[in-house]
Coordinates of C-alpha atoms and ligand atoms in Angstrom, one line a residue:
M1 CA 99.6 69.9 81.9
R2 CA 95.7 70.1 82.0
P3 CA 93.7 73.3 81.5
V4 CA 91.3 74.6 83.9
G5 CA 89.0 77.0 82.2
S6 CA 90.9 79.0 79.7
K7 CA 93.1 80.7 82.4
Y8 CA 95.1 78.1 84.4
L9 CA 97.0 75.0 83.9
L10 CA 97.2 72.2 86.5
E11 CA 100.9 71.4 87.0
E12 CA 101.5 69.1 90.2
V13 CA 99.2 67.7 92.9
L14 CA 100.0 69.4 96.2
G15 CA 97.6 67.0 98.0
R16 CA 94.4 65.4 98.4
G17 CA 91.6 65.8 101.0
A18 CA 88.0 64.5 101.3
T19 CA 86.6 67.4 99.3
G20 CA 89.1 67.5 96.3
T21 CA 92.6 67.6 95.2
V22 CA 94.9 70.7 95.5
W23 CA 97.1 71.3 92.5
R24 CA 99.9 73.7 92.0
A25 CA 99.0 75.6 88.8
R26 CA 99.7 78.4 86.6
Q27 CA 98.0 81.3 85.3
R28 CA 98.0 81.2 81.4
E29 CA 96.2 84.6 81.0
T30 CA 94.7 87.3 83.1
A31 CA 91.4 86.1 84.5
G32 CA 88.1 87.9 83.7
A33 CA 86.1 90.3 85.7
E34 CA 84.3 87.7 87.8
A35 CA 87.7 86.7 89.5
A36 CA 88.7 88.7 92.6
V37 CA 92.3 88.5 91.6
P38 CA 92.9 88.8 87.8
G39 CA 96.5 87.6 88.1
Q40 CA 99.4 87.7 85.6
P41 CA 100.4 85.3 83.2
G42 CA 103.1 82.9 84.5
E43 CA 101.9 83.5 88.2
T44 CA 101.7 80.5 90.3
V45 CA 98.5 79.6 92.2
A46 CA 97.0 76.9 94.1
I47 CA 93.9 75.2 92.5
K48 CA 91.5 72.9 94.7
V49 CA 89.5 70.8 92.1
L50 CA 86.4 69.5 93.9
K51 CA 85.6 65.8 93.9
E52 CA 83.3 64.6 91.1
E53 CA 80.9 63.4 93.5
L54 CA 80.5 67.1 94.7
A55 CA 81.0 68.7 91.3
H56 CA 77.9 66.5 90.0
D57 CA 75.7 67.4 92.8
P58 CA 73.1 70.1 91.7
D59 CA 73.0 71.6 95.2
V60 CA 76.7 71.8 95.4
V61 CA 77.0 73.6 92.1
M62 CA 74.2 76.0 93.0
R63 CA 75.7 76.8 96.2
F64 CA 79.1 77.2 94.5
L65 CA 77.7 79.7 92.1
R66 CA 75.6 81.5 94.9
E67 CA 78.4 81.7 97.2
R68 CA 80.9 82.9 94.8
S69 CA 80.8 86.6 95.8
V70 CA 81.0 85.6 99.4
L71 CA 84.3 83.6 99.0
L72 CA 85.8 85.9 96.9
R73 CA 85.1 88.9 99.3
L74 CA 86.6 87.1 102.2
T75 CA 89.9 88.7 102.5
H76 CA 92.1 89.0 105.7
P77 CA 95.7 88.6 106.3
N78 CA 95.4 85.3 108.0
I79 CA 93.0 83.8 105.5
V80 CA 94.2 82.0 102.4
R81 CA 92.6 84.2 99.4
T82 CA 90.3 82.7 97.0
R83 CA 91.1 84.3 93.9
D84 CA 88.7 82.8 91.5
L85 CA 85.9 80.1 91.2
V86 CA 85.9 78.0 88.0
V87 CA 83.0 76.0 86.7
E88 CA 84.0 74.3 83.4
G89 CA 81.6 71.3 82.4
D90 CA 81.6 69.0 85.2
L91 CA 84.6 70.7 87.0
L92 CA 84.4 72.9 90.0
A93 CA 87.6 74.6 91.1
L94 CA 88.7 77.2 93.6
V95 CA 91.8 79.2 92.6
M96 CA 93.6 80.3 95.7
D97 CA 96.7 82.0 96.5
L98 CA 99.6 79.5 96.6
I99 CA 101.2 79.2 100.1
D100 CA 104.8 78.1 100.4
G101 CA 104.8 76.4 103.8
P102 CA 103.6 73.2 105.5
D103 CA 100.2 73.0 107.3
L104 CA 99.9 73.1 110.9
H105 CA 99.1 69.5 111.3
R106 CA 102.4 68.4 109.6
Y107 CA 104.3 71.0 111.4
L108 CA 103.1 69.6 114.7
R109 CA 103.7 66.0 113.8
E110 CA 107.5 67.0 113.0
N111 CA 108.1 69.5 115.7
G112 CA 106.1 68.6 118.7
P113 CA 103.8 71.0 120.7
F114 CA 104.1 74.8 120.8
S115 CA 104.9 76.6 124.0
P116 CA 102.0 78.2 125.7
V117 CA 103.0 81.7 124.4
G118 CA 103.5 80.3 121.0
T119 CA 100.1 78.6 121.0
A120 CA 98.4 81.8 122.3
L121 CA 100.0 84.0 119.6
L122 CA 99.3 81.6 116.9
M123 CA 95.8 81.0 117.8
A124 CA 95.1 84.6 118.4
Q125 CA 95.9 85.2 114.6
I126 CA 93.4 82.3 113.8
A127 CA 90.8 84.0 116.0
D128 CA 91.3 87.2 114.0
A129 CA 90.6 85.6 110.7
L130 CA 87.5 84.0 112.2
A131 CA 86.3 87.3 113.6
A132 CA 86.5 88.7 110.1
S133 CA 84.6 85.8 108.6
H134 CA 81.9 85.7 111.4
H135 CA 81.5 89.3 110.7
D136 CA 80.8 88.6 107.1
G137 CA 78.4 85.8 108.1
V138 CA 80.9 83.0 107.0
V139 CA 81.3 80.1 109.5
H140 CA 84.2 77.8 108.7
R141 CA 83.0 74.6 110.2
D142 CA 85.9 72.4 109.7
L143 CA 88.5 74.2 111.9
K144 CA 91.6 71.8 112.1
P145 CA 95.5 72.2 112.1
A146 CA 95.4 70.7 108.6
N147 CA 93.4 73.7 107.5
V148 CA 96.0 76.0 108.6
L149 CA 98.8 76.7 106.4
L150 CA 102.0 78.2 107.6
A151 CA 103.5 80.9 105.6
T152 CA 106.7 82.6 106.3
G153 CA 106.5 86.2 107.4
P154 CA 109.1 88.8 106.4
G155 CA 111.2 88.4 109.3
G156 CA 111.1 84.6 109.0
E157 CA 108.5 84.2 111.6
M158 CA 105.4 81.8 111.4
H159 CA 102.4 83.2 109.6
P160 CA 99.4 81.1 110.0
M161 CA 96.7 81.2 107.3
L162 CA 93.3 79.6 107.5
T163 CA 92.3 77.7 104.4
D164 CA 89.4 75.7 103.2
F165 CA 86.8 78.3 104.0
G166 CA 83.4 77.6 102.8
I167 CA 84.2 74.1 101.7
A168 CA 82.5 72.7 104.3
R169 CA 79.8 74.9 103.5
L170 CA 79.7 73.9 99.9
A171 CA 80.1 70.3 100.6
D172 CA 77.1 70.2 103.1
S173 CA 74.4 70.3 100.5
P174 CA 70.8 70.7 101.5
G175 CA 69.7 68.8 98.4
Q176 CA 67.4 66.0 98.3
T177 CA 70.3 63.9 96.8
R178 CA 72.3 64.2 99.9
T179 CA 71.5 63.9 103.6
H180 CA 74.8 64.5 105.5
E181 CA 74.2 65.0 109.2
F182 CA 77.4 67.0 109.4
V183 CA 80.5 67.9 107.6
G184 CA 83.5 67.9 109.6
T185 CA 86.4 66.1 111.3
P186 CA 85.4 64.1 114.5
A187 CA 88.3 65.1 116.7
Y188 CA 87.3 68.8 116.0
V189 CA 83.6 68.9 115.9
A190 CA 81.4 70.7 118.3
P191 CA 78.6 69.0 120.3
E192 CA 75.8 70.7 118.6
S193 CA 77.2 69.4 115.1
A194 CA 77.6 66.2 116.3
E195 CA 74.0 66.1 117.6
G196 CA 72.7 67.7 114.4
R197 CA 71.4 70.8 116.6
P198 CA 71.3 74.4 115.0
Q199 CA 75.0 75.5 114.6
T200 CA 76.5 79.0 114.6
S201 CA 79.7 80.5 114.5
A202 CA 80.2 79.1 117.9
V203 CA 81.3 76.0 116.2
D204 CA 84.4 77.5 115.1
I205 CA 85.3 78.7 118.6
Y206 CA 84.8 75.2 119.7
G207 CA 87.3 74.2 117.1
C208 CA 89.8 76.8 118.3
G209 CA 89.4 75.3 121.8
I210 CA 90.4 71.8 120.4
M211 CA 93.3 73.2 118.3
L212 CA 94.6 75.2 121.5
Y213 CA 94.5 72.0 123.5
E214 CA 96.3 70.3 120.6
L215 CA 99.1 72.9 120.0
V216 CA 100.1 73.1 123.7
T217 CA 100.0 69.4 124.3
G218 CA 100.4 67.7 121.0
R219 CA 97.2 65.8 120.9
P220 CA 93.5 66.8 120.8
P221 CA 91.6 66.3 124.0
F222 CA 89.1 63.7 122.9
A223 CA 90.5 60.5 121.4
G224 CA 88.9 57.2 120.9
E225 CA 88.9 53.8 118.8
T226 CA 85.9 54.9 116.6
A227 CA 84.5 58.2 115.2
L228 CA 81.4 57.6 117.4
E229 CA 83.4 57.1 120.6
V230 CA 85.2 60.5 119.9
L231 CA 81.8 62.3 119.2
H232 CA 80.3 60.8 122.4
K233 CA 83.2 62.4 124.4
H234 CA 82.4 65.9 122.7
L235 CA 78.9 65.4 124.2
S236 CA 79.6 64.2 127.5
E237 CA 83.2 64.4 128.7
E238 CA 84.7 67.4 130.4
P239 CA 88.4 67.8 129.4
R240 CA 91.1 67.8 132.1
R241 CA 93.7 70.5 132.5
P242 CA 97.2 68.9 131.7
T243 CA 99.8 70.2 134.1
T244 CA 101.9 71.6 131.4
V245 CA 98.9 74.3 130.6
P246 CA 99.2 77.4 132.5
E247 CA 96.1 78.5 134.4
P248 CA 95.2 81.5 132.1
L249 CA 95.6 79.8 128.9
W250 CA 93.3 76.8 130.5
T251 CA 90.7 79.2 131.2
V252 CA 90.6 80.3 127.6
I253 CA 90.4 76.6 126.4
E254 CA 87.8 75.8 129.1
H255 CA 85.6 78.5 127.8
C256 CA 86.2 77.5 124.2
L257 CA 85.1 73.9 124.9
R258 CA 81.8 74.9 126.6
K259 CA 79.2 72.3 125.6
N260 CA 76.7 75.1 125.5
P261 CA 77.6 77.2 122.4
D262 CA 76.1 80.3 124.1
Q263 CA 78.8 80.3 126.7
R264 CA 81.8 80.3 124.3
P265 CA 83.4 83.6 123.6
S266 CA 83.2 85.6 120.4
A267 CA 86.2 85.3 118.1
V268 CA 87.1 88.9 118.6
N269 CA 87.0 88.5 122.4
L270 CA 89.0 85.4 122.0
A271 CA 91.7 87.0 120.2
H272 CA 91.7 89.5 122.9
G273 CA 91.8 87.1 125.6
L274 CA 94.7 85.0 123.9
R275 CA 97.0 88.0 123.5
T276 CA 96.4 89.0 127.1
V277 CA 97.5 85.4 128.1
A278 CA 100.4 85.6 125.8
A279 CA 101.6 88.7 127.3
G280 CA 100.9 87.5 130.9
V281 CA 102.4 83.9 130.9
G282 CA 105.7 84.8 129.4
V283 CA 109.0 85.0 131.4
H284 CA 109.1 88.7 130.8
A285 CA 105.4 89.4 131.9
S286 CA 105.3 92.4 134.3
P287 CA 103.1 91.9 137.4
A288 CA 100.4 93.8 135.8
Q289 CA 100.4 91.6 132.6
A290 CA 100.5 88.5 134.7
E291 CA 97.4 89.9 136.9
A292 CA 95.6 90.6 133.7
A293 CA 96.2 87.0 132.3
L294 CA 94.8 85.5 135.4
G295 CA 91.6 87.5 135.1
V296 CA 91.1 86.5 131.3
A297 CA 87.8 85.0 132.0
A298 CA 86.4 88.4 132.3
L299 CA 87.4 89.1 128.5
L300 CA 85.9 86.1 127.0
I301 CA 82.4 87.3 126.6
P302 CA 80.1 85.4 124.2
D303 CA 78.9 86.9 120.8
P304 CA 75.3 88.2 121.4
A305 CA 74.5 87.7 117.7
P306 CA 76.6 84.8 116.5
A307 CA 76.6 84.1 112.7
A308 CA 74.3 81.1 111.9
V309 CA 75.1 78.2 109.6
P310 CA 72.4 78.5 107.0
G311 CA 69.9 75.6 107.2
S312 CA 71.6 73.7 110.1
G313 CA 68.6 74.5 112.4
G314 CA 66.2 72.0 110.9
G315 CA 64.3 74.5 109.3
G316 CA 65.3 76.2 105.9
G317 CA 66.7 73.8 103.4
G318 CA 65.4 70.8 105.1
H319 CA 68.7 69.4 106.1
G320 CA 70.8 68.9 109.0
V321 CA 68.3 68.1 111.9
G322 CA 65.3 68.2 109.7
A323 CA 66.9 65.6 107.5
A324 CA 67.9 63.5 110.4
G325 CA 64.5 63.5 111.9
G326 CA 64.8 66.3 114.7
D327 CA 66.8 66.2 117.8
A328 CA 67.7 62.6 117.0
D329 CA 69.9 60.7 119.6
P330 CA 73.4 60.8 118.3
T331 CA 73.7 57.1 118.3
Q332 CA 71.1 57.0 115.6
V333 CA 72.9 59.2 113.2
L334 CA 76.4 58.3 113.7
P335 CA 78.0 55.4 112.0
T336 CA 78.3 53.0 114.8
G337 CA 80.3 50.7 112.5
A338 CA 83.2 53.3 112.2
S339 CA 86.5 51.5 113.0
A340 CA 90.0 52.4 113.6
Y341 CA 89.4 56.1 114.0
D342 CA 92.4 58.5 112.9
P343 CA 92.0 61.6 114.9
N344 CA 93.8 63.4 111.9
A345 CA 91.9 61.9 109.3
A346 CA 90.5 64.1 106.5
T347 CA 87.2 65.9 106.8
A348 CA 84.4 63.2 106.9
F349 CA 80.7 63.4 106.0
L350 CA 78.8 61.4 108.3
P351 CA 75.6 60.3 106.9
A352 CA 72.3 60.6 108.6
G353 CA 70.4 58.0 106.5
G354 CA 72.9 55.6 105.9
V355 CA 72.5 52.4 108.2
P356 CA 76.0 51.5 109.4
G357 CA 77.0 48.5 107.5
G358 CA 73.9 48.6 105.3
P359 CA 73.5 49.8 101.8
G360 CA 74.6 53.5 101.4
G361 CA 75.7 53.5 104.9
P362 CA 79.3 53.3 106.2
G363 CA 81.0 50.0 105.6
G364 CA 78.1 49.1 103.4
P365 CA 77.8 48.8 99.5
G366 CA 77.5 52.2 98.0
G367 CA 78.8 53.6 101.4
P368 CA 82.1 55.1 102.5
G369 CA 85.1 53.8 101.1
E370 CA 88.5 53.5 102.9
D371 CA 89.1 57.3 102.6
A372 CA 87.3 59.9 104.6
T373 CA 85.1 60.8 102.1
R374 CA 82.1 58.7 103.4
A375 CA 78.4 58.3 102.5
M376 CA 78.7 60.1 99.1
P377 CA 75.2 59.1 97.7
P378 CA 74.8 58.0 94.0
V379 CA 74.1 61.0 92.0
P380 CA 70.6 60.7 90.2
P381 CA 70.3 61.1 86.6
G382 CA 68.5 64.3 86.7
P383 CA 68.3 67.3 89.0
P384 CA 65.9 67.1 91.9
G385 CA 62.4 68.4 91.4
A386 CA 63.2 69.4 87.9
G387 CA 60.1 67.9 86.5
D388 CA 59.3 69.5 82.9
G389 CA 60.7 73.0 84.0
E390 CA 64.4 73.7 84.4
H391 CA 65.8 73.6 88.0
P392 CA 67.7 77.0 88.8
W393 CA 70.9 75.3 89.0
Q394 CA 70.8 74.3 85.4
T395 CA 70.1 78.0 84.4
Q396 CA 73.2 79.3 86.5
L397 CA 75.3 76.4 85.5
R398 CA 74.8 77.0 81.8
A399 CA 75.4 80.6 82.3
A400 CA 78.8 79.8 84.2
R401 CA 79.7 77.7 81.3
D402 CA 78.9 80.3 78.8
R403 CA 81.5 82.4 80.6
N404 CA 84.0 79.8 80.0
E405 CA 82.9 79.2 76.4
H406 CA 86.4 80.1 75.0
T407 CA 87.9 77.5 77.1
Q408 CA 90.4 75.5 75.1
V409 CA 89.4 71.8 75.1
Q410 CA 92.2 69.4 74.7
Y411 CA 92.3 66.0 74.5
L412 CA 95.4 64.9 76.1
D413 CA 97.4 61.7 75.7
P414 CA 96.9 59.6 78.9
E415 CA 100.8 60.0 79.3
D416 CA 100.5 63.8 79.3
D417 CA 97.3 64.0 81.5
P418 CA 98.5 64.7 85.1
L419 CA 95.0 63.5 86.4
R420 CA 96.0 60.0 85.2
R421 CA 99.7 59.6 85.9
R422 CA 101.8 60.4 88.7
P423 CA 102.7 64.1 88.7
Q424 CA 106.2 65.1 87.7
R425 CA 107.8 68.0 89.4
R426 CA 108.2 70.9 86.9
P427 CA 110.5 73.8 87.9
A428 CA 108.7 76.9 88.8
P429 CA 109.8 80.2 87.2
P430 CA 110.7 82.7 89.8
Q431 CA 107.8 84.8 90.7
E432 CA 106.5 87.4 93.3
P433 CA 105.1 85.7 96.5
A434 CA 101.5 85.4 96.4
Y435 CA 100.8 86.9 99.7
A436 CA 102.0 90.2 101.0
P437 CA 102.3 89.6 104.8
P438 CA 101.4 91.9 107.6
P439 CA 103.8 93.1 110.4
P440 CA 105.7 90.6 112.2
Q441 CA 104.5 88.7 115.0
P442 CA 106.7 87.4 117.9
E443 CA 107.3 83.7 118.2
P444 CA 107.0 80.9 117.2
P445 CA 109.6 79.1 115.1
R446 CA 109.7 79.2 111.2
P447 CA 107.9 76.9 109.1
Q448 CA 109.6 75.1 106.5
P449 CA 108.7 75.9 102.8
R450 CA 106.5 73.4 101.2
R451 CA 109.2 72.8 98.2
Q452 CA 111.7 71.8 100.6
Q453 CA 109.3 69.5 102.4
Q454 CA 108.3 67.9 99.2
Q455 CA 111.8 67.4 98.1
R456 CA 112.9 66.1 101.6
R457 CA 109.9 63.5 101.5
R458 CA 111.1 62.1 98.3
Q459 CA 114.7 61.5 99.4
E460 CA 115.4 58.0 101.1
P461 CA 115.7 57.6 104.0
P462 CA 113.7 60.6 105.2
P463 CA 115.8 62.8 107.5
Q464 CA 114.5 62.7 111.2
R465 CA 115.5 66.2 112.2
Y466 CA 113.6 69.4 111.4
E467 CA 115.8 71.7 109.2
P468 CA 114.9 75.3 109.4
P469 CA 114.6 77.1 105.9
P470 CA 117.5 79.3 104.7
T471 CA 117.6 82.3 106.8
P472 CA 116.6 85.4 105.0
R473 CA 119.2 87.6 103.4
R474 CA 120.5 90.3 106.0
E475 CA 121.4 93.9 105.5
P476 CA 125.2 94.1 105.8
R477 CA 126.3 95.2 109.3
P478 CA 127.4 98.9 109.4
P479 CA 131.0 99.0 110.4
R480 CA 132.0 98.6 114.0
Q481 CA 132.3 101.8 115.9
R482 CA 135.3 102.3 118.4
S483 CA 134.2 102.6 121.9
A484 CA 134.1 106.3 123.0
N485 CA 135.5 105.4 126.4
P486 CA 138.8 103.6 125.7
M487 CA 139.7 103.0 129.5
R488 CA 136.6 100.8 129.9
I489 CA 137.3 97.2 130.6
P490 CA 134.6 95.0 128.9
G491 CA 135.9 91.9 130.5
L492 CA 138.9 89.6 130.8
G493 CA 138.3 88.0 127.4
C494 CA 139.2 91.5 125.9
L495 CA 142.7 91.9 125.0
K496 CA 142.6 95.5 126.2
G497 CA 141.1 94.4 129.5
C498 CA 143.9 91.9 130.1
L499 CA 146.6 94.1 129.5
F500 CA 145.1 96.7 131.7
S501 CA 144.8 94.1 134.6
I502 CA 148.3 93.0 134.1
L503 CA 149.4 96.8 134.3
I504 CA 147.6 97.3 137.6
L505 CA 149.0 93.9 139.1
V506 CA 152.5 94.9 138.2
V507 CA 152.2 98.4 139.6
A508 CA 150.6 96.9 142.8
A509 CA 153.4 94.4 143.2
W510 CA 155.9 97.1 142.7
L511 CA 154.1 99.3 145.4
I512 CA 154.0 96.2 147.7
W513 CA 157.7 95.5 147.1
E514 CA 158.7 99.4 147.8
L515 CA 156.4 100.3 150.5
T516 CA 156.4 97.1 152.7
P517 CA 159.2 95.5 154.7
L518 CA 158.9 92.7 152.1
Q519 CA 162.3 93.6 150.8
S520 CA 164.1 93.2 154.1
W521 CA 162.2 89.9 155.1
V522 CA 163.2 88.4 151.8
A523 CA 167.0 89.6 152.8
E524 CA 166.7 88.0 156.1
G525 CA 165.7 84.8 154.3
K526 CA 162.4 84.5 156.0
S527 CA 160.0 82.1 154.7
L528 CA 156.7 83.5 153.2
W529 CA 154.6 81.9 156.2
Q530 CA 157.0 83.4 158.7
A531 CA 156.9 86.7 156.9
T532 CA 153.1 86.7 156.8
V533 CA 152.9 85.8 160.4
D534 CA 155.6 88.7 161.3
G535 CA 153.5 91.2 159.3
F536 CA 150.3 90.1 161.2
N537 CA 151.8 90.5 164.6
Q538 CA 153.3 94.0 163.6
V539 CA 149.9 95.3 162.4
T540 CA 148.2 93.9 165.6
D541 CA 151.0 95.6 167.7
W542 CA 150.5 98.8 166.1
F543 CA 146.8 98.7 166.7
S544 CA 147.2 97.7 170.2
E545 CA 149.5 100.8 170.6
L546 CA 147.1 103.0 168.9
G547 CA 144.6 101.9 171.3
R548 CA 146.5 102.6 174.5
T549 CA 147.4 106.1 173.1
F550 CA 143.8 106.9 173.1
E551 CA 143.0 105.6 176.6
Ligands
ATP601 N1 96.4 77.5 99.1 C1 97.2 76.3 99.2 N2 98.5 76.5 98.9 C2 99.4 75.5 99.0 N3 99.1 74.4 99.6 C3 97.8 74.0 99.8 C4 96.9 75.2 99.6 N4 95.5 74.7 99.9 C5 95.8 73.3 100.4 N5 97.0 72.9 100.2 C6 97.6 71.7 100.4 O1 96.9 70.8 99.8 C7 96.8 69.4 100.4 C8 95.3 68.9 100.5 O2 94.6 70.1 101.1 P1 92.9 69.9 101.3 O3 92.4 71.1 102.0 O4 92.3 69.2 100.0 O5 93.2 68.6 102.3 P2 92.9 68.6 103.9 O6 92.4 70.1 104.5 O7 94.0 67.7 104.5 O8 91.8 67.5 103.8 P3 90.1 67.8 104.1 O9 89.7 68.9 102.8 O10 89.6 66.6 103.7 O11 90.0 68.4 105.3 C9 97.2 70.0 102.0 O12 98.5 69.2 102.0 C10 97.2 71.4 102.0 O13 98.5 71.6 102.9

């Protein structure tokens, strides 16, 4: 096990992304006052250790420290809580609540698309999370199914939680050492981000539009062979409505995917619109609900004051458009050499300055590797603009390190260092769930806990079918009450009903036998047909006689 700060021990890798590696970790001791959640010794948490390239970047470090309070303050039932930010030596790490469930990308791949109602309800919760963060001035900027973790609610329902908040913001350093055009994932990138234009919270709404489309159809609307092709489609192609998408849901998707960010709804209005759609397109919708869903466009009012992405406008910070040289033609700032585009690849940093195929550019020496982390420029030996004086980040970094001065430094045997060997699973002691869930939401199906998924993946061959998680323990049923109406016949399947029916049949047969001339006919040896015909004639004669009497 490897210590992070003095408070946490890394135990097992949960996954790797473009910005870092996420570990299952254990709290060694209660964190200090800087942490939003002090935690208890023995508690399990998730820790994202940022990549070395990021941790070495002075601008990222400075941002990390500056935005500490913003990230720690961001709490919402649909946001994975950041508990602590750790700076230790060259290591930057975010301590989060551990979510025991798959991410939405994996869930979608294994279970196929959601129903329109399920899609609307799930995304309404994501829109709630965005509304809270936008209100706090925080724009996510990397919305995609892989960044939504699926916890299980108290009734076993799916509870989506948005993660990686602020990571795009941290990674998109304005420093002179890095000239990223944008940080994001091509399939989910808003046109203004792709073009390097000023960005606002409307980029997250565009991401919601892509996710809505993907959840209900199983694939994002814009695909292509290369990242460049996909980005071009975001800029120029209008998505078509698939026949499986109901009209009201399409209205919402279409508004979110407007090329003009000023025409996209605010997150609050998006959440409201999606709930109206969910209520109006389901099988149990009342005419009024269906009517309201058809008029959902009226609810999708844009945000009059969207939260701005700091420095994305080409002004302050000198990055984004400014670094790219103004409103550059997108073909100039995107990696034309990008090949074999994977729409579900991890977050990419697309370079502004790197010439595709050239040094520092995609595919060139010093350029992006095979993974999605592209165009990480070499780190200069000293801080930018340091000169003789000290750059502010150095002062802040030292202060942060001083806070961790009691950190236990251990030189581990390479065999024992989880960073150098394949992680071994260690049994986790029972603990309280990290997340106290909100009231249950209807639909969609349950997610599978992460532990089950990981265990399943290790077995050969992997099972093909989705297995639901163990059902939550139910309260024992109260003893069955006897019916207050013993004569009620609930159906022929019921023994009581059968006996009662037989009794009625026996009585009816006896009455027919006694009150009709059936006995005499049988005695005369008539056939059943003859007896029926005679009976019919007798009734007809009786009626004719009756008629004549009244004439
Ligand atoms: N708080 C958490 N609790 C449990 N698992 C987590 C948590 N945060 C992330 N993970 C898991 O860790 C893995 C890696 O996450 P990470 O955010 O680094 O990657 P990503 O989002 O897929 O890629 P990128 O960061 O490049 O977009 C994912 O499988 C994710 O499900």
